[in-house]
Structures are given as structure tokens and as C-alpha cells.
Amino acid sequence: MTNTTPASVAMLKVIEAWGVKHIFGYPGGSFNSTMSALEQEKERLQYIQVRHEQVGALAAAADAKLTGKIAVTFGSAGPGATNLLTGLYDAREDHAPVLALIGQVPHDKMNYNFFQEFDENPIFADVSCYCRTVMTPESLPYVVDKAIREAYKHRGVAVVIIPNDFGYVQIPDVPYKSSSPTDNKPQPEPAATDEEVDQVLAMVKAAKRPVIHVGRGIKNGGDQLIELSKKLQIPLIMTGLTKGLLSEDYEGNLGPVNRAGSKAANEIMDIADLVIALGTDFPFANNVYTRHDFKFIQVDHDEAQFGRHHYLDLGVWADATQFVNKMLERSQPQPASAFFQAAVADQKNWQAYLKKLATRRTNPLEFEPVYNELNRIANDRTVVSLDVGDNTINLLRYMNVKPTNKWVVSALFASMGAGIPGAIAGALSFPDRQVVSISGDGAFSMVMQDLITEKKYHLPILNIVTSNTTLGFIRDEQADIPGMHDYSGIDLEDQDFVKIAEGMGVEGVTVTKSDDLKAAFDQAAAVLAAGRPFVINAKITLKRGFPVEALKVAIKDGRVVETVDPAFNANDVEHHVDDLQGLFDYYDGEELKPLQHFLDKAQVTL
């Protein structure tokens, strides 16, 4: 006689077979059959009780991004389900494999307008690559197994809607999982041909100012790319998500482009005559690629991405690192390039400016020294969960991230409130690593209730809140709206985040001047080492970081004409700056030089 087991238990065994160790969610009546199963399986699958379903979904998305493995979240019928959507869209946009289990009323109550019943399939159809309502108890484990396969295949969200009564039904206790060792094999990647690479090399030779725009598709090929950059004398410009994939000590790494980027990356991109987009999905292309004409080569493992952000002069369907290796194999070393040296000098000038700001002492506190202290206590294995806002810019500019570090952000969906959930995921999946979340006060206050989750599960997370009672990122956008007479809707009521944390049993300290940062971070490091979470409320000024987006670069009569965008600080509140040196001085950048200065020193002719 075949043994039986509740269908919900059989489903959880499938999830366990795929290597899942924890599952994020919040209970509801329509999910009780699964909650019952979680009680039975608690020795093999840890249930993490978050205080809001959005936090659970964001945590699952972050978990999948950090590990590359399937992550699981759930919500009950009605509001429990709809609360998941923000985190699931984050997973979809950043191509993270996530399984969402959705509660539904018992099958015999469906279509009767029962309490919290609604048609969930249409709600989740857009966010998911696979969405099914389970039709029989016996099919529940099979559908979940299939959903996991689809999430991996499409690197996206799979949704399974479960009528609550089905989970209690006894079904045969047999292996329903399809996972096997072959799932751990690396997927074959498309490869560039000799002919394609030779065509790229010919275009590089014909160019006078080539750049490589590097995306996260480079994965573990950062060292080879640096070798290629040196060999061909081509500067590298990053997308934000590549931070840490290439050594930031390499002189040819100009950092990111666009608002969150470096002065040098923006200037050099604006005079490039050939851009090689290497494994990148660049959502700000319409801000950057449209500023001037250039030849465009796109290298991508997904041919459906060709032409997505710019018309093609050449598309190469290939894995980014394989392409780089083939370029190394078929290229010859090039002599020293004056253009490359000008780009390097421009970036060194920018980095010296950033170092000055990060190391100076200020009272009241500014944001740069906060990152300087974080760099001091962090190590080469620290995991960072970054929230959305000004800290996106500041981390990219000021935090030291190495290939051995891990960091996560809501990149393309850009959901505020992702910092704490990502840190929870990081602490669970990497318990032997230091974990840090970084949020502004606007983002932190959206999810700060889940500090109690950190406390409940003994997660030693350093929560840094940069607090200035303002939505700073939006404030800076509104500053550049001509004719806007005042800021609108961005002021936040001040809160004592440390007192709030202490009410949850979490220790913390408030810092208002840079002289107090060292003691605060030392205290935080000691508390983390003891296995407890900690909050640093860094009360910073409203100061805007240097607005590289205000720089306008054009070539006229063989020279660079660099000006300030007339829209910069064009509202009726902020101080308006008209000229380049005035912009440098306004941001304490007396040492900053215009691009033409470095072109002249390197004797570059345009």
C-alpha cells in the first residue's frame, strides 16, 4: 500500500529538493494548509516571518540576486497576495528566479464572491513567466516543480495559486521533484566567431576614441577585460551593476556613466566615436546614448536585446567573457593612446576630489564621511543591501566594492524599501559574512517595522540610515525644473530611528558630526560581532552630490566645449550657476578641471 502525505507537505519537499533553505511570508487564513506543512517541515525548511508581504517578496528577490538560486515567498488571498507585487516586479526586472505561492479560498468556495476571493491569475499574469492555479491536490507538487523550472529557464517570477483546502488532502507520498545533478551544469553560451571579432577589431582600429560600456554580463571576466583594455588602450565605462566586477584600482576603469556616475565617464562617453556595449542592459540609454552620434557595437548573449537601446552598426551574439577572450586571442597590442591617457588623467582628477570630500571632517555631518567609515570597518566579503535614492549615487561613488564582495539593489524597478529586505536575505544566505543595509530616511521608514525580523532571527545586520528629513533624490530633480517656485511633497517629518529601534530591542546610535562616526561604527562592529543587529542614524545635510548630469559636452572646431545645463538649479529656490568653473567652485571642487584640460595635456586632437 502506498504511503500518503498532505499535498502541501509534498509541495514543500519539492521546494526543499531544489535546495531552498528558507521561505519568506506572512500567514493568512487562505494559506493555512501550507502553514501547517511548514510546521511539519520546520527542521528542513525555515519559515521567515516578515511583517509585510512586500518585505517578503523583496527579500526573496534579493536572495535570488545574491545567490543565483530560486527563492520563495508567499502571500494569502486578497491583500496578502497584492502586497507581493512590488517585490515580484523587482525580481522580474532584475531577472531573478523567484517562486511566489499565492493563497486562494477553498476550491468549493471559488466563484461565490467568498471572503477575500478574487481572480488572482490576471493580477499576476504580467509579472510572471509562469502563472497557474492548481486544479487538483495531486497536481500541487507537480505544478510547483514545474514553476521552479520555468523560473530558472526564464530568470523570472513563477506564480502558483493554491486553493487552501487542497493542501490538506492526502496524496501518494512519492518523489514529485524533477531536480537532478544535471541542473548544476553551466548553460551553454553563444560564442563569437573569428569573423565577428575581426570585424570588431577593424572598427576599433578605424576609431579614434573607442570606449567599452561594460554590463554585468561580464560576470567573472573582469580580469580578462582589464587585460584587453590595456592591450587595445580602450577606456572602460561601467553600468552601475558592474560595480565590484572589475577592480576599481585599474586606472582605465572610469566608473559609471549618467547621474550616478563619474565626471570622467560622462565626459569621455560624450566624445567617444565608437561604443562597444558589452553584456549591458542600460536603462538610461535615452539619456546618454542620444547626446551625440557614434558607431555602436552590441555584444549580448540574448539576441533579442539587439537594438533595444541604440541602433546597431554591428551585433555580436556571444557571451561577454567569451567575446573578450576571443578579442585577446586575435588582437595585437596597440601603442600608448593619448586618448586613453587623457581619460585616465580625467578619472584620477575626479577620484582625488571624491577622496577629499570623504576624508574631511564636517559639522554638521555630510554624507561622504559616512561611506569613508563604512569602508574602514567593511571587509572584502561584506554583503551590502542598498536602498533606492541618493545612496544609489553615493555607494557607486564612495564605497569600495571588490569582486569578492556581494551587493544588491532594486536596480531596474528601483523600489524604495528594498534595503532591509535585501539585508535579511543576505544574512540568512551568508551567515558567515558581515551584512550592511544602507537606506535614506524615506526608504527606511517604509519597511522599518522589519527591524523586528532582524531581532527575531538573530541577524547581525548593520542598518545605516542617512537621515535628512527629505526625499533627496527627488529634491535634486525638482531643483532642475525651470519655473518651479518651491519644492513639492518631499519634506519628511523627522523621526528618532534609534528610539524606534530600541523599542524593538535593537541597539543604535545617532550621529550628527563626522568626529563621532568612528566611535559609532566601532560600536556597530562590536554589536554585529556579538550576533545582534544595530542601527546608525546618520543625520546628514541636504547637500547635493556633484551633479555630473549638469555637464554638457560638445565638440566644436576640433575642441571640446563644456558648459553647464541651463536647467541646473533653475527653480526659484536654489543658487543658479551658469559657468563651468562656477559649478566646480559651488561643489568645493576647485581642483576639478574641464575635459579639454586633459586632452591638451595628452595632446589629443579631435
Coordinates of C-alpha atoms in Angstrom, one line a residue:
M1 CA 0.0 0.0 0.0
T2 CA 1.4 3.4 -1.0
N3 CA 2.0 5.8 1.9
T4 CA 0.3 9.2 1.7
T5 CA 1.2 12.7 2.8
P6 CA -0.6 16.0 2.7
A7 CA -0.3 17.7 -0.6
S8 CA 1.2 20.8 1.0
V9 CA 3.9 18.7 2.6
A10 CA 4.6 17.0 -0.8
M11 CA 4.9 20.5 -2.3
L12 CA 7.4 21.7 0.4
K13 CA 9.5 18.6 -0.2
V14 CA 9.8 19.6 -3.8
I15 CA 10.9 23.0 -2.8
E16 CA 13.5 21.5 -0.4
A17 CA 14.8 19.2 -3.2
W18 CA 15.7 22.3 -5.2
G19 CA 18.0 23.5 -2.4
V20 CA 15.7 26.1 -0.8
K21 CA 16.5 26.7 2.9
H22 CA 14.1 29.4 3.9
I23 CA 10.8 30.9 2.7
F24 CA 9.5 34.4 3.3
G25 CA 5.9 35.3 4.1
Y26 CA 3.1 36.3 6.4
P27 CA 0.3 34.0 7.3
G28 CA -3.4 34.3 6.3
G29 CA -6.4 32.1 6.6
S30 CA -6.3 31.1 3.0
F31 CA -2.7 29.8 3.4
N32 CA -3.2 27.7 6.5
S33 CA -2.7 24.4 4.7
T34 CA 0.8 25.5 3.7
M35 CA 1.4 26.9 7.2
S36 CA 0.5 23.5 8.6
A37 CA 3.0 21.9 6.3
L38 CA 5.7 24.4 7.2
E39 CA 5.3 23.3 10.9
Q40 CA 5.8 19.7 9.8
E41 CA 8.9 20.6 7.7
K42 CA 10.4 23.1 10.1
E43 CA 13.6 21.0 10.5
R44 CA 14.3 21.2 6.8
L45 CA 12.8 24.5 5.6
Q46 CA 12.9 27.6 7.8
Y47 CA 9.9 29.9 7.7
I48 CA 10.9 33.6 8.0
Q49 CA 8.0 35.6 9.3
V50 CA 8.3 39.1 7.8
R51 CA 5.9 41.9 9.0
H52 CA 4.7 42.9 5.5
E53 CA 4.4 40.7 2.4
Q54 CA 6.2 43.3 0.3
V55 CA 9.3 42.8 2.5
G56 CA 9.0 39.1 1.9
A57 CA 8.9 39.5 -1.8
L58 CA 11.7 42.0 -1.9
A59 CA 13.8 39.7 0.4
A60 CA 13.1 36.8 -2.0
A61 CA 14.1 38.9 -5.0
A62 CA 17.3 39.9 -3.2
D63 CA 18.1 36.4 -2.2
A64 CA 17.8 35.2 -5.8
K65 CA 20.1 38.0 -7.0
L66 CA 22.7 37.3 -4.3
T67 CA 22.8 33.6 -4.7
G68 CA 21.6 32.9 -8.3
K69 CA 19.2 30.3 -6.8
I70 CA 15.5 30.1 -6.6
A71 CA 14.0 32.0 -3.7
V72 CA 10.5 31.6 -2.4
T73 CA 7.9 34.0 -0.9
F74 CA 4.2 33.7 -0.2
G75 CA 1.0 35.7 0.5
S76 CA -2.5 34.8 1.4
A77 CA -5.6 35.6 -0.8
G78 CA -6.6 39.2 -1.2
P79 CA -4.3 41.9 0.3
G80 CA -1.7 39.3 1.2
A81 CA -1.4 38.5 -2.5
T82 CA -1.4 42.0 -3.9
N83 CA 1.2 43.2 -1.3
L84 CA 3.7 40.9 -3.0
L85 CA 3.6 42.7 -6.4
T86 CA 6.3 45.3 -5.8
G87 CA 8.9 42.7 -4.8
L88 CA 7.9 40.4 -7.6
Y89 CA 8.2 43.2 -10.2
D90 CA 11.6 43.9 -8.8
A91 CA 12.5 40.3 -9.4
R92 CA 11.1 40.4 -12.9
E93 CA 13.0 43.5 -13.9
D94 CA 16.3 42.3 -12.5
H95 CA 15.9 38.7 -13.9
A96 CA 15.9 37.0 -10.6
P97 CA 14.3 33.5 -10.3
V98 CA 11.6 33.7 -7.6
L99 CA 8.7 31.4 -6.8
A100 CA 5.6 33.1 -5.3
L101 CA 3.0 30.9 -3.6
I102 CA -0.4 32.6 -3.5
G103 CA -3.2 31.6 -1.2
Q104 CA -6.8 31.1 -2.6
V105 CA -10.1 30.3 -0.9
P106 CA -11.1 26.6 -0.8
H107 CA -12.0 25.3 -4.3
D108 CA -15.6 24.8 -3.4
K109 CA -15.9 28.4 -2.4
M110 CA -14.4 29.8 -5.5
N111 CA -16.7 31.9 -7.8
Y112 CA -19.1 32.6 -5.0
N113 CA -17.6 36.0 -4.1
F114 CA -16.3 34.4 -0.9
F115 CA -14.4 36.5 1.7
Q116 CA -11.1 37.7 0.1
E117 CA -11.7 35.8 -3.1
F118 CA -10.7 37.4 -6.4
D119 CA -9.4 36.2 -9.7
E120 CA -5.7 36.1 -9.0
N121 CA -4.4 34.9 -12.3
P122 CA -4.8 38.2 -14.2
I123 CA -3.2 40.1 -11.4
F124 CA 0.0 38.0 -11.6
A125 CA 0.0 37.3 -15.3
D126 CA 2.0 40.3 -16.3
V127 CA 4.7 40.0 -13.6
S128 CA 5.3 36.2 -14.1
C129 CA 6.8 34.0 -16.7
Y130 CA 4.6 31.2 -15.4
C131 CA 1.3 31.5 -13.6
R132 CA -1.1 28.6 -12.7
T133 CA -3.9 27.9 -10.4
V134 CA -3.7 24.4 -9.0
M135 CA -6.7 22.3 -10.1
T136 CA -6.3 19.2 -8.0
P137 CA -4.5 18.3 -4.8
E138 CA -2.5 15.6 -6.6
S139 CA -1.1 18.2 -9.1
L140 CA 0.1 20.6 -6.4
P141 CA 3.7 19.3 -6.0
Y142 CA 4.0 18.8 -9.8
V143 CA 2.9 22.4 -10.6
V144 CA 5.3 23.8 -8.1
D145 CA 8.2 21.7 -9.5
K146 CA 7.3 22.9 -13.0
A147 CA 7.1 26.5 -11.8
I148 CA 10.6 26.4 -10.4
R149 CA 11.9 25.0 -13.7
E150 CA 10.2 27.9 -15.6
A151 CA 11.6 30.5 -13.1
Y152 CA 15.1 29.2 -13.8
K153 CA 14.6 28.9 -17.5
H154 CA 13.3 32.5 -17.9
R155 CA 15.2 34.0 -14.9
G156 CA 11.9 35.4 -13.7
V157 CA 8.9 35.0 -11.4
A158 CA 6.8 31.9 -11.3
V159 CA 3.4 32.0 -9.5
V160 CA 1.4 29.1 -8.1
I161 CA -2.1 29.8 -6.8
I162 CA -3.2 27.3 -4.2
P163 CA -6.8 26.7 -3.1
N164 CA -6.4 26.3 0.6
D165 CA -8.3 23.0 1.1
F166 CA -6.1 21.2 -1.5
G167 CA -3.1 21.3 0.8
Y168 CA -4.7 19.2 3.5
V169 CA -5.7 16.3 1.1
Q170 CA -3.7 13.1 1.4
I171 CA -1.9 12.2 -1.8
P172 CA 0.7 9.4 -2.6
D173 CA 4.0 10.1 -0.8
V174 CA 6.3 9.7 -3.9
P175 CA 9.1 11.8 -5.2
Y176 CA 7.5 14.6 -7.1
K177 CA 10.6 16.6 -7.7
S178 CA 12.5 16.7 -11.0
S179 CA 15.7 18.3 -9.8
S180 CA 18.8 16.4 -10.5
P181 CA 22.6 16.9 -10.7
T182 CA 22.3 18.0 -14.3
D183 CA 20.7 21.2 -13.2
N184 CA 24.0 22.3 -11.8
K185 CA 25.7 22.2 -15.2
P186 CA 26.5 25.6 -16.7
Q187 CA 24.3 26.5 -19.5
P188 CA 25.9 26.7 -22.9
E189 CA 26.6 30.3 -24.0
P190 CA 26.7 31.6 -27.6
A191 CA 30.2 32.2 -28.9
A192 CA 31.6 35.0 -31.1
T193 CA 33.2 33.8 -34.3
D194 CA 36.6 34.7 -35.6
E195 CA 35.0 36.7 -38.4
E196 CA 32.8 38.7 -36.0
V197 CA 35.8 39.5 -33.7
D198 CA 37.9 40.5 -36.7
Q199 CA 35.1 42.9 -37.8
V200 CA 35.0 44.4 -34.3
L201 CA 38.8 44.8 -34.3
A202 CA 38.6 46.6 -37.7
M203 CA 36.1 49.0 -36.3
V204 CA 38.3 49.6 -33.2
K205 CA 41.2 50.3 -35.5
A206 CA 39.2 52.8 -37.5
A207 CA 38.0 54.6 -34.4
K208 CA 39.9 57.5 -32.7
R209 CA 38.1 57.4 -29.4
P210 CA 36.6 54.0 -28.7
V211 CA 35.1 53.0 -25.3
I212 CA 33.7 49.8 -23.9
H213 CA 30.5 50.2 -22.0
V214 CA 30.5 47.2 -19.6
G215 CA 27.5 45.5 -18.2
R216 CA 27.0 42.7 -15.6
G217 CA 27.1 40.2 -18.5
I218 CA 30.9 40.3 -18.0
K219 CA 30.3 38.2 -14.8
N220 CA 33.7 36.7 -13.7
G221 CA 35.6 38.0 -16.7
G222 CA 36.7 41.3 -15.2
D223 CA 40.4 40.5 -15.2
Q224 CA 40.4 39.4 -18.9
L225 CA 38.6 42.7 -19.7
I226 CA 41.2 44.7 -17.9
E227 CA 43.9 42.9 -19.9
L228 CA 42.0 43.7 -23.2
S229 CA 41.6 47.3 -22.2
K230 CA 45.3 47.7 -21.6
K231 CA 46.2 45.8 -24.8
L232 CA 43.9 47.8 -27.0
Q233 CA 44.2 51.1 -25.0
I234 CA 40.4 51.4 -24.6
P235 CA 38.9 53.0 -21.5
L236 CA 36.1 51.2 -19.7
I237 CA 32.9 52.8 -18.7
M238 CA 30.6 50.9 -16.3
T239 CA 26.9 50.4 -15.7
G240 CA 26.0 50.7 -12.1
L241 CA 25.5 46.9 -11.6
T242 CA 29.1 46.1 -12.7
K243 CA 30.5 47.8 -9.6
G244 CA 32.7 45.3 -8.0
L245 CA 33.0 43.0 -11.0
L246 CA 36.2 44.9 -12.2
S247 CA 38.9 46.2 -9.9
E248 CA 38.3 49.9 -9.2
D249 CA 42.0 50.3 -8.8
Y250 CA 42.5 49.8 -12.5
E251 CA 43.3 53.2 -14.0
G252 CA 41.3 52.6 -17.1
N253 CA 38.1 52.0 -15.1
L254 CA 36.3 55.3 -15.4
G255 CA 33.3 54.2 -13.3
P256 CA 29.6 54.5 -14.2
V257 CA 28.0 57.0 -16.6
N258 CA 24.9 59.1 -16.1
R259 CA 23.6 60.8 -13.0
A260 CA 25.0 58.3 -10.5
G261 CA 28.3 58.2 -12.3
S262 CA 31.7 59.9 -12.5
K263 CA 32.6 63.1 -14.2
A264 CA 35.2 61.4 -16.4
A265 CA 32.8 58.6 -17.5
N266 CA 30.2 61.2 -18.7
E267 CA 32.8 63.4 -20.4
I268 CA 34.6 60.6 -22.2
M269 CA 31.3 58.9 -23.3
D270 CA 30.3 62.2 -24.8
I271 CA 33.3 62.4 -27.1
A272 CA 33.5 58.7 -28.0
D273 CA 33.2 57.8 -31.7
L274 CA 32.8 54.1 -31.0
V275 CA 30.8 52.5 -28.2
I276 CA 31.1 48.7 -27.6
A277 CA 28.2 47.8 -25.3
L278 CA 29.4 44.6 -23.6
G279 CA 26.7 42.5 -21.9
T280 CA 24.8 45.5 -20.7
D281 CA 21.1 46.4 -20.3
F282 CA 21.4 50.1 -19.8
P283 CA 18.0 51.7 -18.9
F284 CA 19.3 55.2 -19.1
A285 CA 20.4 54.9 -22.8
N286 CA 17.9 57.5 -23.9
N287 CA 19.7 60.0 -21.5
V288 CA 23.2 59.1 -22.6
Y289 CA 23.4 57.4 -26.0
T290 CA 21.3 60.2 -27.6
R291 CA 23.7 63.0 -26.7
H292 CA 25.8 62.6 -29.8
D293 CA 26.4 60.3 -32.7
F294 CA 28.8 57.3 -32.6
K295 CA 29.3 53.9 -34.1
F296 CA 27.7 51.2 -31.9
I297 CA 28.6 47.6 -31.4
Q298 CA 26.5 45.5 -29.1
V299 CA 27.7 42.2 -27.6
D300 CA 25.0 40.2 -25.8
H301 CA 24.1 36.6 -25.0
D302 CA 20.4 37.3 -25.7
E303 CA 20.0 38.3 -29.4
A304 CA 16.5 39.7 -28.5
Q305 CA 18.3 42.6 -26.8
F306 CA 20.0 43.8 -30.1
G307 CA 18.9 47.4 -30.9
R308 CA 17.0 47.8 -27.7
H309 CA 18.8 50.9 -26.6
H310 CA 20.5 52.1 -29.8
Y311 CA 20.6 51.3 -33.5
L312 CA 23.2 48.8 -34.4
D313 CA 26.3 49.1 -36.6
L314 CA 27.2 45.6 -35.5
G315 CA 25.7 43.0 -33.2
V316 CA 27.6 40.1 -31.9
W317 CA 25.6 37.2 -30.3
A318 CA 28.0 36.0 -27.7
D319 CA 28.8 35.6 -24.0
A320 CA 30.6 38.7 -22.9
T321 CA 33.6 36.9 -21.4
Q322 CA 34.0 34.5 -24.3
F323 CA 34.0 37.6 -26.6
V324 CA 36.7 39.3 -24.6
N325 CA 38.8 36.1 -24.6
K326 CA 38.4 35.8 -28.4
M327 CA 39.4 39.5 -28.7
L328 CA 42.5 38.9 -26.7
E329 CA 43.4 35.9 -28.8
R330 CA 43.0 37.7 -32.2
S331 CA 44.3 41.2 -31.4
Q332 CA 47.7 42.8 -31.4
P333 CA 49.0 45.2 -28.7
Q334 CA 48.4 48.8 -29.5
P335 CA 50.8 51.7 -28.8
A336 CA 50.1 54.0 -26.0
S337 CA 47.0 56.0 -26.8
A338 CA 46.8 59.8 -26.0
F339 CA 43.0 59.5 -25.7
F340 CA 43.3 56.7 -23.2
Q341 CA 45.8 58.7 -21.1
A342 CA 43.5 61.7 -21.2
A343 CA 40.7 59.6 -19.9
V344 CA 42.9 58.1 -17.1
A345 CA 44.0 61.6 -16.0
D346 CA 40.4 62.8 -16.0
Q347 CA 39.4 60.0 -13.8
K348 CA 42.3 60.5 -11.4
N349 CA 41.3 64.1 -11.0
W350 CA 37.8 63.0 -10.1
Q351 CA 38.9 60.4 -7.7
A352 CA 41.1 62.9 -5.9
Y353 CA 38.1 65.2 -5.5
L354 CA 36.0 62.3 -4.1
K355 CA 38.7 61.4 -1.6
K356 CA 39.0 64.9 -0.4
L357 CA 35.2 65.0 0.4
A358 CA 35.2 61.6 2.0
T359 CA 38.1 62.3 4.4
R360 CA 37.3 65.8 5.5
R361 CA 35.6 66.5 8.9
T362 CA 32.3 68.3 8.9
N363 CA 29.8 69.5 11.5
P364 CA 27.0 69.2 10.6
L365 CA 27.6 65.8 9.1
E366 CA 27.7 65.3 5.3
F367 CA 27.2 62.0 3.6
E368 CA 30.7 61.3 2.2
P369 CA 32.4 60.6 5.6
V370 CA 29.7 58.0 6.4
Y371 CA 30.9 55.9 3.5
N372 CA 34.5 56.5 4.5
E373 CA 33.8 55.0 7.9
L374 CA 31.9 52.1 6.3
N375 CA 34.9 51.4 4.1
R376 CA 37.0 51.2 7.2
I377 CA 35.0 48.5 9.1
A378 CA 33.9 46.6 6.0
N379 CA 35.9 43.7 4.6
D380 CA 36.3 42.0 1.2
R381 CA 33.4 39.6 2.0
T382 CA 30.9 42.2 3.2
V383 CA 27.4 41.9 1.8
V384 CA 25.6 45.2 1.1
S385 CA 21.9 45.8 0.5
L386 CA 21.5 49.2 -1.0
D387 CA 18.2 51.1 -0.9
V388 CA 17.0 53.4 -3.6
G389 CA 17.6 57.2 -3.6
D390 CA 20.7 59.4 -3.1
N391 CA 22.5 56.4 -1.6
T392 CA 22.5 54.8 -5.0
I393 CA 24.7 57.6 -6.3
N394 CA 26.8 57.7 -3.1
L395 CA 27.6 54.0 -2.9
L396 CA 28.7 53.9 -6.6
R397 CA 31.0 56.8 -5.9
Y398 CA 32.3 56.3 -2.4
M399 CA 32.1 52.6 -1.4
N400 CA 34.9 50.2 -2.0
V401 CA 33.5 47.1 -3.6
K402 CA 35.7 44.2 -4.6
P403 CA 34.9 41.1 -6.7
T404 CA 34.7 39.1 -3.5
N405 CA 32.0 41.3 -2.0
K406 CA 28.3 41.0 -2.8
W407 CA 25.9 43.8 -3.1
V408 CA 22.2 44.0 -4.1
V409 CA 19.8 46.8 -5.1
S410 CA 16.4 47.2 -6.7
A411 CA 18.1 48.2 -10.0
L412 CA 15.7 48.5 -12.8
F413 CA 12.4 48.6 -10.9
A414 CA 14.1 50.9 -8.3
S415 CA 11.7 50.2 -5.4
M416 CA 12.3 52.2 -2.2
G417 CA 12.3 50.0 0.8
A418 CA 14.5 47.3 -0.6
G419 CA 17.4 47.8 1.8
I420 CA 16.2 46.0 4.9
P421 CA 14.7 43.0 3.0
G422 CA 17.9 42.6 1.0
A423 CA 20.0 42.6 4.2
I424 CA 17.7 40.0 5.8
A425 CA 18.2 37.8 2.7
G426 CA 21.9 38.4 2.8
A427 CA 22.3 37.5 6.5
L428 CA 20.3 34.3 6.0
S429 CA 22.1 33.0 2.9
F430 CA 25.6 34.2 4.0
P431 CA 25.6 33.8 7.8
D432 CA 29.4 33.9 7.9
R433 CA 29.6 37.3 6.3
Q434 CA 29.2 40.9 7.5
V435 CA 25.9 42.3 6.3
V436 CA 25.0 46.0 5.9
S437 CA 21.9 47.8 4.7
I438 CA 22.0 51.4 3.6
S439 CA 18.9 53.5 3.3
G440 CA 17.7 57.1 3.3
D441 CA 15.1 58.0 5.9
G442 CA 12.3 58.0 3.3
A443 CA 13.1 54.4 2.2
F444 CA 13.9 53.2 5.7
S445 CA 10.6 54.3 7.1
M446 CA 8.7 52.3 4.5
V447 CA 10.0 49.0 6.0
M448 CA 11.5 49.8 9.3
Q449 CA 9.0 47.5 11.1
D450 CA 11.1 44.6 9.9
L451 CA 13.9 45.5 12.1
I452 CA 12.0 43.2 14.4
T453 CA 12.6 40.5 11.9
E454 CA 16.3 41.0 12.2
K455 CA 15.9 40.8 16.0
K456 CA 13.7 37.8 16.0
Y457 CA 16.0 35.7 13.8
H458 CA 19.2 37.0 15.4
L459 CA 20.5 38.5 12.2
P460 CA 23.6 40.7 12.8
I461 CA 22.9 43.4 10.3
L462 CA 24.3 47.0 10.4
N463 CA 21.4 49.3 9.3
I464 CA 22.7 52.7 8.2
V465 CA 20.1 55.4 7.8
T466 CA 21.2 58.6 6.1
S467 CA 18.6 60.9 7.5
N468 CA 17.9 64.5 6.3
T469 CA 14.1 64.7 6.5
T470 CA 13.8 65.0 2.7
L471 CA 13.4 62.8 -0.3
G472 CA 16.8 64.0 -1.5
F473 CA 16.9 62.3 -4.9
I474 CA 13.6 63.8 -5.9
R475 CA 14.6 67.2 -4.4
D476 CA 17.5 67.4 -6.7
E477 CA 15.3 66.6 -9.7
Q478 CA 12.9 69.3 -8.7
A479 CA 15.8 71.7 -8.4
D480 CA 16.3 71.4 -12.1
I481 CA 12.7 72.2 -13.1
P482 CA 12.7 75.8 -14.5
G483 CA 10.0 77.9 -13.1
M484 CA 9.2 75.7 -10.1
H485 CA 8.7 78.1 -7.3
D486 CA 9.2 75.8 -4.4
Y487 CA 9.8 72.1 -3.6
S488 CA 6.7 69.9 -3.5
G489 CA 5.9 66.9 -1.4
I490 CA 9.4 66.0 -0.5
D491 CA 9.6 67.1 3.2
L492 CA 9.6 64.3 5.7
E493 CA 8.7 64.6 9.4
D494 CA 11.7 63.8 11.5
Q495 CA 11.9 60.6 13.4
D496 CA 14.2 59.2 16.1
F497 CA 15.1 56.0 14.4
V498 CA 17.3 54.9 17.3
K499 CA 14.4 55.1 19.8
I500 CA 12.2 53.2 17.4
A501 CA 14.8 50.5 17.0
E502 CA 15.3 50.4 20.8
G503 CA 11.6 49.8 21.2
M504 CA 12.1 46.7 19.2
G505 CA 15.1 45.6 21.2
V506 CA 17.6 46.7 18.6
E507 CA 20.6 48.8 19.6
G508 CA 21.6 52.0 17.8
V509 CA 23.3 55.4 17.9
T510 CA 22.6 58.8 16.3
V511 CA 25.5 60.7 14.7
T512 CA 25.4 64.4 13.8
K513 CA 29.0 65.2 13.1
S514 CA 31.9 63.4 11.4
D515 CA 34.1 63.4 14.6
D516 CA 31.6 60.9 16.1
L517 CA 31.4 58.5 13.2
K518 CA 34.4 56.4 14.2
A519 CA 33.0 55.6 17.7
A520 CA 29.6 54.8 16.2
F521 CA 31.0 52.4 13.6
D522 CA 33.3 50.7 16.2
Q523 CA 30.3 50.2 18.4
A524 CA 28.3 48.8 15.5
A525 CA 31.1 46.4 14.6
A526 CA 31.2 45.1 18.2
V527 CA 27.5 44.5 18.3
L528 CA 27.5 42.7 15.0
A529 CA 30.3 40.5 16.2
A530 CA 28.2 39.6 19.1
G531 CA 25.4 38.5 16.7
R532 CA 23.0 41.3 17.1
P533 CA 21.6 44.0 14.6
F534 CA 22.5 47.6 15.0
V535 CA 21.2 51.0 13.7
I536 CA 23.3 54.0 12.8
N537 CA 21.1 57.1 12.3
A538 CA 23.4 59.5 10.4
K539 CA 21.7 62.9 10.4
I540 CA 23.2 64.4 7.3
T541 CA 22.8 67.7 5.5
L542 CA 20.7 68.4 2.4
K543 CA 23.8 68.8 0.3
R544 CA 23.5 67.5 -3.3
G545 CA 26.3 65.4 -4.7
F546 CA 28.3 66.8 -7.6
P547 CA 25.7 66.9 -10.5
V548 CA 27.6 65.2 -13.4
E549 CA 24.3 65.3 -15.3
A550 CA 24.6 69.1 -15.4
L551 CA 27.8 68.9 -17.6
K552 CA 27.2 69.4 -21.3
V553 CA 30.0 68.3 -23.7
A554 CA 30.2 69.0 -27.4
I555 CA 32.9 69.2 -30.0
K556 CA 33.2 72.4 -32.0
D557 CA 36.1 73.3 -34.3
G558 CA 38.2 70.4 -33.0
R559 CA 37.9 71.3 -29.4
V560 CA 35.6 70.4 -26.5
V561 CA 33.0 73.0 -25.5
E562 CA 31.9 72.1 -22.0
T563 CA 29.1 74.0 -20.4
V564 CA 26.5 73.8 -17.6
D565 CA 23.0 72.8 -18.4
P566 CA 20.7 75.8 -18.2
A567 CA 18.2 73.7 -16.3
F568 CA 20.7 73.1 -13.4
N569 CA 19.3 74.7 -10.2
A570 CA 16.8 76.5 -12.5
N571 CA 14.0 76.6 -10.0
D572 CA 13.3 79.7 -7.9
V573 CA 14.9 78.3 -4.7
E574 CA 18.4 77.2 -5.4
H575 CA 21.5 79.1 -6.4
H576 CA 21.8 79.0 -10.2
V577 CA 25.3 78.5 -11.7
D578 CA 26.0 79.5 -15.3
D579 CA 29.6 78.6 -16.0
L580 CA 31.8 75.5 -15.5
Q581 CA 34.2 76.9 -13.0
G582 CA 31.3 78.3 -11.0
L583 CA 29.9 74.8 -10.9
F584 CA 33.2 73.4 -9.7
D585 CA 33.6 76.0 -7.0
Y586 CA 30.0 75.6 -5.8
Y587 CA 30.7 72.0 -5.1
D588 CA 34.1 72.6 -3.4
G589 CA 35.8 71.2 -6.5
E590 CA 38.4 73.9 -7.1
E591 CA 40.8 71.2 -8.2
L592 CA 38.5 69.8 -10.9
K593 CA 39.4 70.5 -14.4
P594 CA 37.4 70.5 -17.7
L595 CA 37.8 67.7 -20.1
Q596 CA 39.8 69.9 -22.6
H597 CA 42.5 70.3 -20.0
F598 CA 43.3 66.6 -20.1
L599 CA 43.0 66.4 -23.8
D600 CA 45.5 69.3 -24.1
K601 CA 48.0 67.6 -21.7
A602 CA 47.8 64.4 -23.6
Q603 CA 48.0 66.2 -27.0
V604 CA 44.7 64.7 -28.2
T605 CA 43.4 66.3 -31.4
L606 CA 39.7 65.9 -32.2

